[in-house]
Amino acid sequence: MICRFLVCLLLLSCQILLAFALTDSGDVAALNSIKSSWKNLPPNWKGADPCGNNWDGINCTNTRVTSIMLAGQLLEGSTFSDISSLTGLVELDLSNNIGLKAILPPSIQNLKNLTTLVLIGCSFFGPIPDSIGSLPRLVYLSLNSNSFTGPIPASIGNLLQLSWLDLGMNKLNGTIPISSNTAPAGLDKLLLAKHFHLSNNQLFGEIPEKLFRPDMTLIHAIFDNNKLNGAIPSSIGTVQTLEVIRFDWNSLEGPLPPSISNLTKLQELYLSNNNFSGNIPDLTGLDLLFYVDMSNNSFNASQVPEWFSSLQSLTTLMMENTKLQGPIPVDMFRLPQLETVKLSNNNLNGSLDIGNSYSSNLTVDLQNNSVTGFQQQANYTLDITLADNPICNGNGATEAFCSVAKVDSSPLPSSRCRAVSCGRDEVLSPNCQCSHPYTGILHFFSFSFSDLQNLTYYNILHGTLMSQFRARGIPVDSLNLTNPTINMYSYLEITLQVFPSGKDVFDRTSVSTIGFVLNRQPFPVDYFGPFFFIDEQYCCLSGPKKSSNVGIIVGVAIGGSFLVLLIFLAGMYALRQKRRAKEAIDKSNPFASWDPEKESGAVPQLQGAKWFSFEDLKKCTDNFSESNCVGSGGYGKVYKGSVGSEQVVAIKRAQQGSMQGAVEFKTEIELMSRIHHKNVVGLVGFCYEQGEQMLVYEYISNGTLRDCVTGKSGFRLDWNKRLRIALDAARGLSYLHELASPPIIHRDVKSTNILLDNNLNAKVADFGLSKLLGDTGKGYVTTQVKGTLGYMDPEYYMTQQLTDKSDVYSFGVVLLELMTARAPIQNGKHIVRLVHEAMGDSKDPQSLDEVIDPTLGSASKLSGIWRFVELAMSCVREAAAERPSMGEVVREIENIMEMAVPPNKQMHHHTFVETADDESPLRSYGAAETESEGFDVSYGSFPFHVHRQ
Ligand SMILES: *[C@@H]1O[C@H](CO)[C@@H](O)[C@H](O)[C@H]1NC(C)=O
Ligand SMILES: *[C@@H]1O[C@H](CO)[C@@H](O)[C@H](O)[C@H]1NC(C)=O
Ligand SMILES: *[C@@H]1O[C@H](CO)[C@@H](O)[C@H](O)[C@H]1NC(C)=O
Ligand SMILES: *[C@@H]1O[C@H](CO)[C@@H](O)[C@H](O)[C@H]1NC(C)=O
Ligand SMILES: *[C@@H]1O[C@H](CO)[C@@H](O)[C@H](O)[C@H]1NC(C)=O
């Protein structure tokens, strides 16, 4: 009886609960499914009622989930389909979750109410599904900075409400889709679109005449860094709303259409690095034009165009290498706004006269012309470079204007706080508080200025961002804008640090709201074009870290506006002191703004890489004693030491003569600090002090693969372990090629650059020779072929075209080494030839017995050996194009390993195994195997070798 009563009560209360649950049951199921398949979701995703319980990042209308805002939450996941079940969704922002590695499934079309889809800076891959064209309400679509491949679906042309289309920074190929009789959809149908951002893909073919129509409302046509060819269609002149055009870094040709001069709203015109021919068009009347870059084209030889002196808004004229000849008109320096005139590598001659009315902030670059004289040498004040002109060839060569401008430091003073030392991971805010800022880089597709020292611009940006954050109620104390640079794609990058107010960390909602504000960008900023924001993974989502001196305020509490004024005045003063500090920022000491000792406190959160003082490192290596030296090479020595709380590190100390330039060193650190993968040796930090350059890496205890394979390190690797090592190393390389941002070519893959930790996990080391994989596809023409004999890709050697396939070749050699234990070149014979000859035509594993490492036993007993050798041989094919990609190599090794796993241990296999996926079943199998064999960790005393040719 009592029992029945209790059951009744229970049922009743369940019903009551159900009656009060606010969330649609389908949505609850979908969210729970996401919860079980994604990692790092907010900890308050608990209970059965997401809307009622205010799950972080979820907003509801009535019972339906209508918005998901989870930008910058370090989410990891490999499927998107559960999102497609949340059919009430209106807004979805998952940007800056690099651990989301999934395809966009066709089922995304279920999200019929979606207006906003922001997936910037994740790792989505595969094609953009055609069904994306079935989201009739979509206004804002940004898939920037992912790894999408394949063509732009023409169906996007069905999104008639679309205002913002950003597909930039992906690997899309194919032509620009337009409508036709047979295909009714195309980008030409997007009459409400204001933004086409298609930069940095592999789009090819001509820009269709039909793409541009007078009834469009396009303001930004951004197509740079693709492989487009043909001419710019004349129809572009009919889109009267256009403000920014970027066609630079393509293979466009032919004359520029005169209709461009009809675009009276045009502010920025980027046409550099194409093959345009014909005459330079007359841009008279484009009175809003700020920025023109036509450098590196094949125009007809001409004089400096006269229209140039009539453009009253112009800040920047870039006409490098455009066959300009004749005298330099004095009028050109009179424009009041002018900041930069770059006319280097032309044929300008005569005597330079700059007149006496020019902006005091003007920079003029006339390097490599035929200028023979310079009037007013005595009292000119502008920055001018005449190096490589006849005037500088004679006795005048010591004149200031004959040297290439030297530059001292970053223009943006970050704070004037009295010296305060913050906790190790903390940063001093402009308001003199130590806290954990949310940090990342703003990437501007376009900008209307070139004087990166001019604080006016940053104050405008600062003000706009601050008021946007405040309007959204985010507790922001202050912002820091530092390190403005123009990157290799001619984008302006500015590092943004957002400091929390009240607490020393931001909560999850604040982080995602900041991300949304920045990447959804509902606001324009004067002088700055559209941008996207890529964050550094935020340190502190899982709650506040213990921190020493939170909220120290030094001196009087200064009112915000007064502080801004103070900073501004200080900046002006600094600028006066540094007249010549322009253009090429931070050449002499790029670390000035990083230095914790130099009161600015703006040590960057380099994604974990720390700044070490010389004293720190000296102490932890016992004054760089010989006993701590664990390796050496041409660059210097490697020391073992421990830093912080017992972390063992390998410190690579450059010796005199092998130091890099400061800028190169900084670039290398920035690059390496972004690399985080368990199969790549991680950078822990660096030291740049007292004339020393040191890189601090995690210490890898078991030495090099070479030593292990040859038995030099004292233990033997069985076949399964070799397969696993091959897989690890392949994953590390595949990460560098396909997932690192920007992608990286290692350039020196070899068995001594693959290190083994004490669980025999392989890690790829030493990308001292690495190059960014910039211009994807076209190959990277290097000036100097580098690499190691025996591992070097013959095609790269001959053509100097470096591609990721060069690493694949070297990796193929490593695979052969792994199975034969022979050096790549032994007794004058290359390992590739040796194995090839042994293989013969038989397809019989036994034929490999003469080359296989004798400690492995007979080849016919090694499961998958034939597929393995075929894989290795495909990697070393002569033609780079016929070699597999590292991603394909990873998948094939996984397949081979499944064959090698005894059937009873065989496990379910993901269709899309991704390289950084810790949960990969194969991976856990490998680990279990190591443990079950009781692998002796005491082997972990082998020296850390870093060899560098
Ligand atoms: C969520 O909904 C609340 C109340 O309707 C609203 O104030 C808030 O701005 C919404 N948040 C987001 C991120 O849309
Ligand atoms: C889509 O939005 C409309 C109103 O804008 C609403 O009536 C409808 O129920 C929504 N659809 C879904 C599936 O939530
Ligand atoms: C486009 O890219 C896809 C996937 O990356 C590739 O399979 C295809 O061959 C490429 N198409 C062209 C024409 O290059
Ligand atoms: C500029 O526009 C006018 C009127 O809209 C048109 O008549 C003229 O042909 C255009 N000029 C060029 C060069 O396309
Ligand atoms: C020159 O630079 C200073 C400081 O950035 C700025 O305040 C000033 O307006 C600039 N002058 C001109 C003419 O642009």
Short mmCIF file of C-alpha atoms and ligand atoms in Angstrom, two decimals, residues 64 87-88 113 137, ligand 2:
data_model
loop_
_atom_site.label_atom_id
_atom_site.label_comp_id
_atom_site.label_asym_id
_atom_site.label_seq_id
_atom_site.Cartn_x
_atom_site.Cartn_y
_atom_site.Cartn_z
CA ARG A 64 12.36 26.17 -28.69
CA THR A 87 15.03 23.14 -36.07
CA GLY A 88 14.00 26.27 -34.20
CA ASN A 113 14.64 29.64 -39.42
CA ARG A 137 16.14 33.24 -44.02
C1 LIG B 2 10.19 29.79 -37.43
O1 LIG B 2 9.85 31.12 -37.11
C2 LIG B 2 8.47 31.41 -37.20
C3 LIG B 2 8.24 32.86 -36.84
O2 LIG B 2 9.24 33.65 -37.29
C4 LIG B 2 7.71 30.55 -36.23
O3 LIG B 2 6.31 30.78 -36.38
C5 LIG B 2 8.00 29.11 -36.53
O4 LIG B 2 7.38 28.29 -35.57
C6 LIG B 2 9.50 28.86 -36.50
N1 LIG B 2 9.78 27.50 -36.88
C7 LIG B 2 10.30 26.64 -36.04
C8 LIG B 2 10.54 25.28 -36.57
O5 LIG B 2 10.60 26.95 -34.92
#
